Tab-separated table of C-alpha atoms in Angstrom:
chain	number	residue	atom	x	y	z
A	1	UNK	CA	7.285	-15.379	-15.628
A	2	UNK	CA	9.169	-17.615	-13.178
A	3	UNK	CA	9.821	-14.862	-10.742
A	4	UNK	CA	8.842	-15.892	-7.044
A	5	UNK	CA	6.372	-12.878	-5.873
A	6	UNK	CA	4.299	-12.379	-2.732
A	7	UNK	CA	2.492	-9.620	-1.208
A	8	UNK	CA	1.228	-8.450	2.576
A	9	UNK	CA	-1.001	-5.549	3.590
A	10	UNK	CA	-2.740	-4.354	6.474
A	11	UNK	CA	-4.855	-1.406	6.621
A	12	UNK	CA	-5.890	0.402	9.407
A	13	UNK	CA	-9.587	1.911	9.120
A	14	UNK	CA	-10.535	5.458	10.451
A	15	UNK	CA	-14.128	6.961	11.196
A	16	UNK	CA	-15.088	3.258	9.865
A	17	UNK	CA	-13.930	-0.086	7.903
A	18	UNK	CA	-15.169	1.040	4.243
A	19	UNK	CA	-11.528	3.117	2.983
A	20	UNK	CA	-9.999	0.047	4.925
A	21	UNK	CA	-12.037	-2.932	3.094
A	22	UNK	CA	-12.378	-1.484	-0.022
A	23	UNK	CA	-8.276	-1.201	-0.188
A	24	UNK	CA	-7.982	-4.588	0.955
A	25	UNK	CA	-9.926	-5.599	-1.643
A	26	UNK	CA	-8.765	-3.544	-4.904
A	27	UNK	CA	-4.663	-2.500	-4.156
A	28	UNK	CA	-3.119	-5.711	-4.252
A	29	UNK	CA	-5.411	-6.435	-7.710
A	30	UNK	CA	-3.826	-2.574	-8.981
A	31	UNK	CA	-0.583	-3.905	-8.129
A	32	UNK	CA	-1.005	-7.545	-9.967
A	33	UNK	CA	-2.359	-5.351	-13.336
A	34	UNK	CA	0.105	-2.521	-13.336
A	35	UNK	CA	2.234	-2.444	-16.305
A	36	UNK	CA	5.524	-2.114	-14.117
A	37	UNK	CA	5.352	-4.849	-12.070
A	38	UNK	CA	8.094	-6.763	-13.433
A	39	UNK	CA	10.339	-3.831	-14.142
A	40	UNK	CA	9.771	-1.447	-11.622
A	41	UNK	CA	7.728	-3.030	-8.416
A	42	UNK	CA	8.208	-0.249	-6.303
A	43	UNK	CA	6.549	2.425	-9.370
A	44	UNK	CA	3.547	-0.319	-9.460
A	45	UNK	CA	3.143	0.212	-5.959
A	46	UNK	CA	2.911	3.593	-5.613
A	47	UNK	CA	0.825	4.139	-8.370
A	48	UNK	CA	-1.595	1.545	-7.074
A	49	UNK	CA	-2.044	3.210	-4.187
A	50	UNK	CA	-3.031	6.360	-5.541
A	51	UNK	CA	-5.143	4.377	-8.116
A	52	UNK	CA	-6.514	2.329	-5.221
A	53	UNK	CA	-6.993	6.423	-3.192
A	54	UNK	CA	-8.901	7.594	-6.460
A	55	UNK	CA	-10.931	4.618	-6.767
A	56	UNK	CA	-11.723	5.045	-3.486
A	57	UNK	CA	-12.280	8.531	-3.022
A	58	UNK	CA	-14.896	8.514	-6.005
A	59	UNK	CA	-16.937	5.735	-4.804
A	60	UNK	CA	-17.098	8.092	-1.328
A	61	UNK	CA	-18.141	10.564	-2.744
A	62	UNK	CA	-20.927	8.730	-4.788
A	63	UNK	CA	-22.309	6.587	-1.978
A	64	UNK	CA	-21.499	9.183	0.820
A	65	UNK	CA	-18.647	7.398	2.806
A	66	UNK	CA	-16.471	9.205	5.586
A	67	UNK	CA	-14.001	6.792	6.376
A	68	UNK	CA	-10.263	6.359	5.429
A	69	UNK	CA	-7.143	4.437	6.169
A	70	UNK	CA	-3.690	4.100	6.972
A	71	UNK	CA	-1.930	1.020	5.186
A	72	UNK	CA	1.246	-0.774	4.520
A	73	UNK	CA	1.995	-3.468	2.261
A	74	UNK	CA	4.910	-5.422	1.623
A	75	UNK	CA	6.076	-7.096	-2.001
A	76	UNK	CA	8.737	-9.984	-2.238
A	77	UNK	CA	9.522	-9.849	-5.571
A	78	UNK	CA	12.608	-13.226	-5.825
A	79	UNK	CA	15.124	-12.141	-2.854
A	80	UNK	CA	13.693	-7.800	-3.217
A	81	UNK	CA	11.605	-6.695	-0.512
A	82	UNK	CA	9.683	-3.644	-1.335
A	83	UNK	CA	7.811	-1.550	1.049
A	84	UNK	CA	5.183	1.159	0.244
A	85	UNK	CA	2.958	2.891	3.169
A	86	UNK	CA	0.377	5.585	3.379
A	87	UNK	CA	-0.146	7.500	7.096
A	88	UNK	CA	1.450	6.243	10.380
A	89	UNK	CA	1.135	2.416	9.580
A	90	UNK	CA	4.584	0.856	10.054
A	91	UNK	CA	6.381	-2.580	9.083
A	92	UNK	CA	9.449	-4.152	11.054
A	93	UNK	CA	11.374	-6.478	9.881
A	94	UNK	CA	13.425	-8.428	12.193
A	95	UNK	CA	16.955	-9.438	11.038
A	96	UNK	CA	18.943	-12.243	13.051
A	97	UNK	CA	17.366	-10.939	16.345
A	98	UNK	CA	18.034	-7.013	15.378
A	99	UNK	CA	15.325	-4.384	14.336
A	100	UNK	CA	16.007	-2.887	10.820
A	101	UNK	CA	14.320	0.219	10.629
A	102	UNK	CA	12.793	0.175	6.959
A	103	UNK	CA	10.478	3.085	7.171
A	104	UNK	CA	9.769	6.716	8.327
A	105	UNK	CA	5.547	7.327	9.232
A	106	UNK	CA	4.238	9.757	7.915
A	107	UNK	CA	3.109	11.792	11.120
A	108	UNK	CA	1.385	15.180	10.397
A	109	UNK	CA	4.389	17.516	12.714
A	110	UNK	CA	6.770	15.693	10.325
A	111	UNK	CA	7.537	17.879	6.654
């Protein structure tokens, strides 16, 4: 379509950079193939990162990994800025000099 889109992530390996590479590599595809991603950009995202977790957690288990991630990612979809975040990873955005708080971490004393 002729909808403007564009998409950020960072991911924050733990106990090693496999969980953290291997999202790098497959959400952002998830998110390109899911069937909401015109509609509904913020159901595509959250369902890609579970996808992504799944994908993820099998291939651990096959090949014996121990690492995970944190990770947030950003989508522009025309002037819509979605957020979606797993663990304590955290965005900022920066509004005419101001801090807009977009997100709560997820931090384990928190329900």
């Amino acid at each position: 379509d002729d909808t403007d889109r564009a998409y950020f992530a960072v991911f924050d390996g733990h106990g090693g950079v496999d969980a953290a590479n291997y999202s790098a590599t497959h959400l952002h595809v998830n998110v390109g193939l899911h069937e909401e991603i015109v509609k509904n950009p913020a159901e595509a995202l959250k369902c890609s990162f579970q996808k992504t977790d799944e994908m993820f957690l099998f291939k651990a288990k096959r090949e014996k990994l121990r690492s995970g991630t944190t990770g947030v990612s950003a989508l522009i979809v025309g002037s819509q800025l979605h957020i979606a975040w797993l663990g304590d990873s955290q965005v900022m955005l920066v509004q005419q000099g101001k801090a807009v708080t977009l997100m709560e971490p997820h931090k384990p004393e928190r329900e």
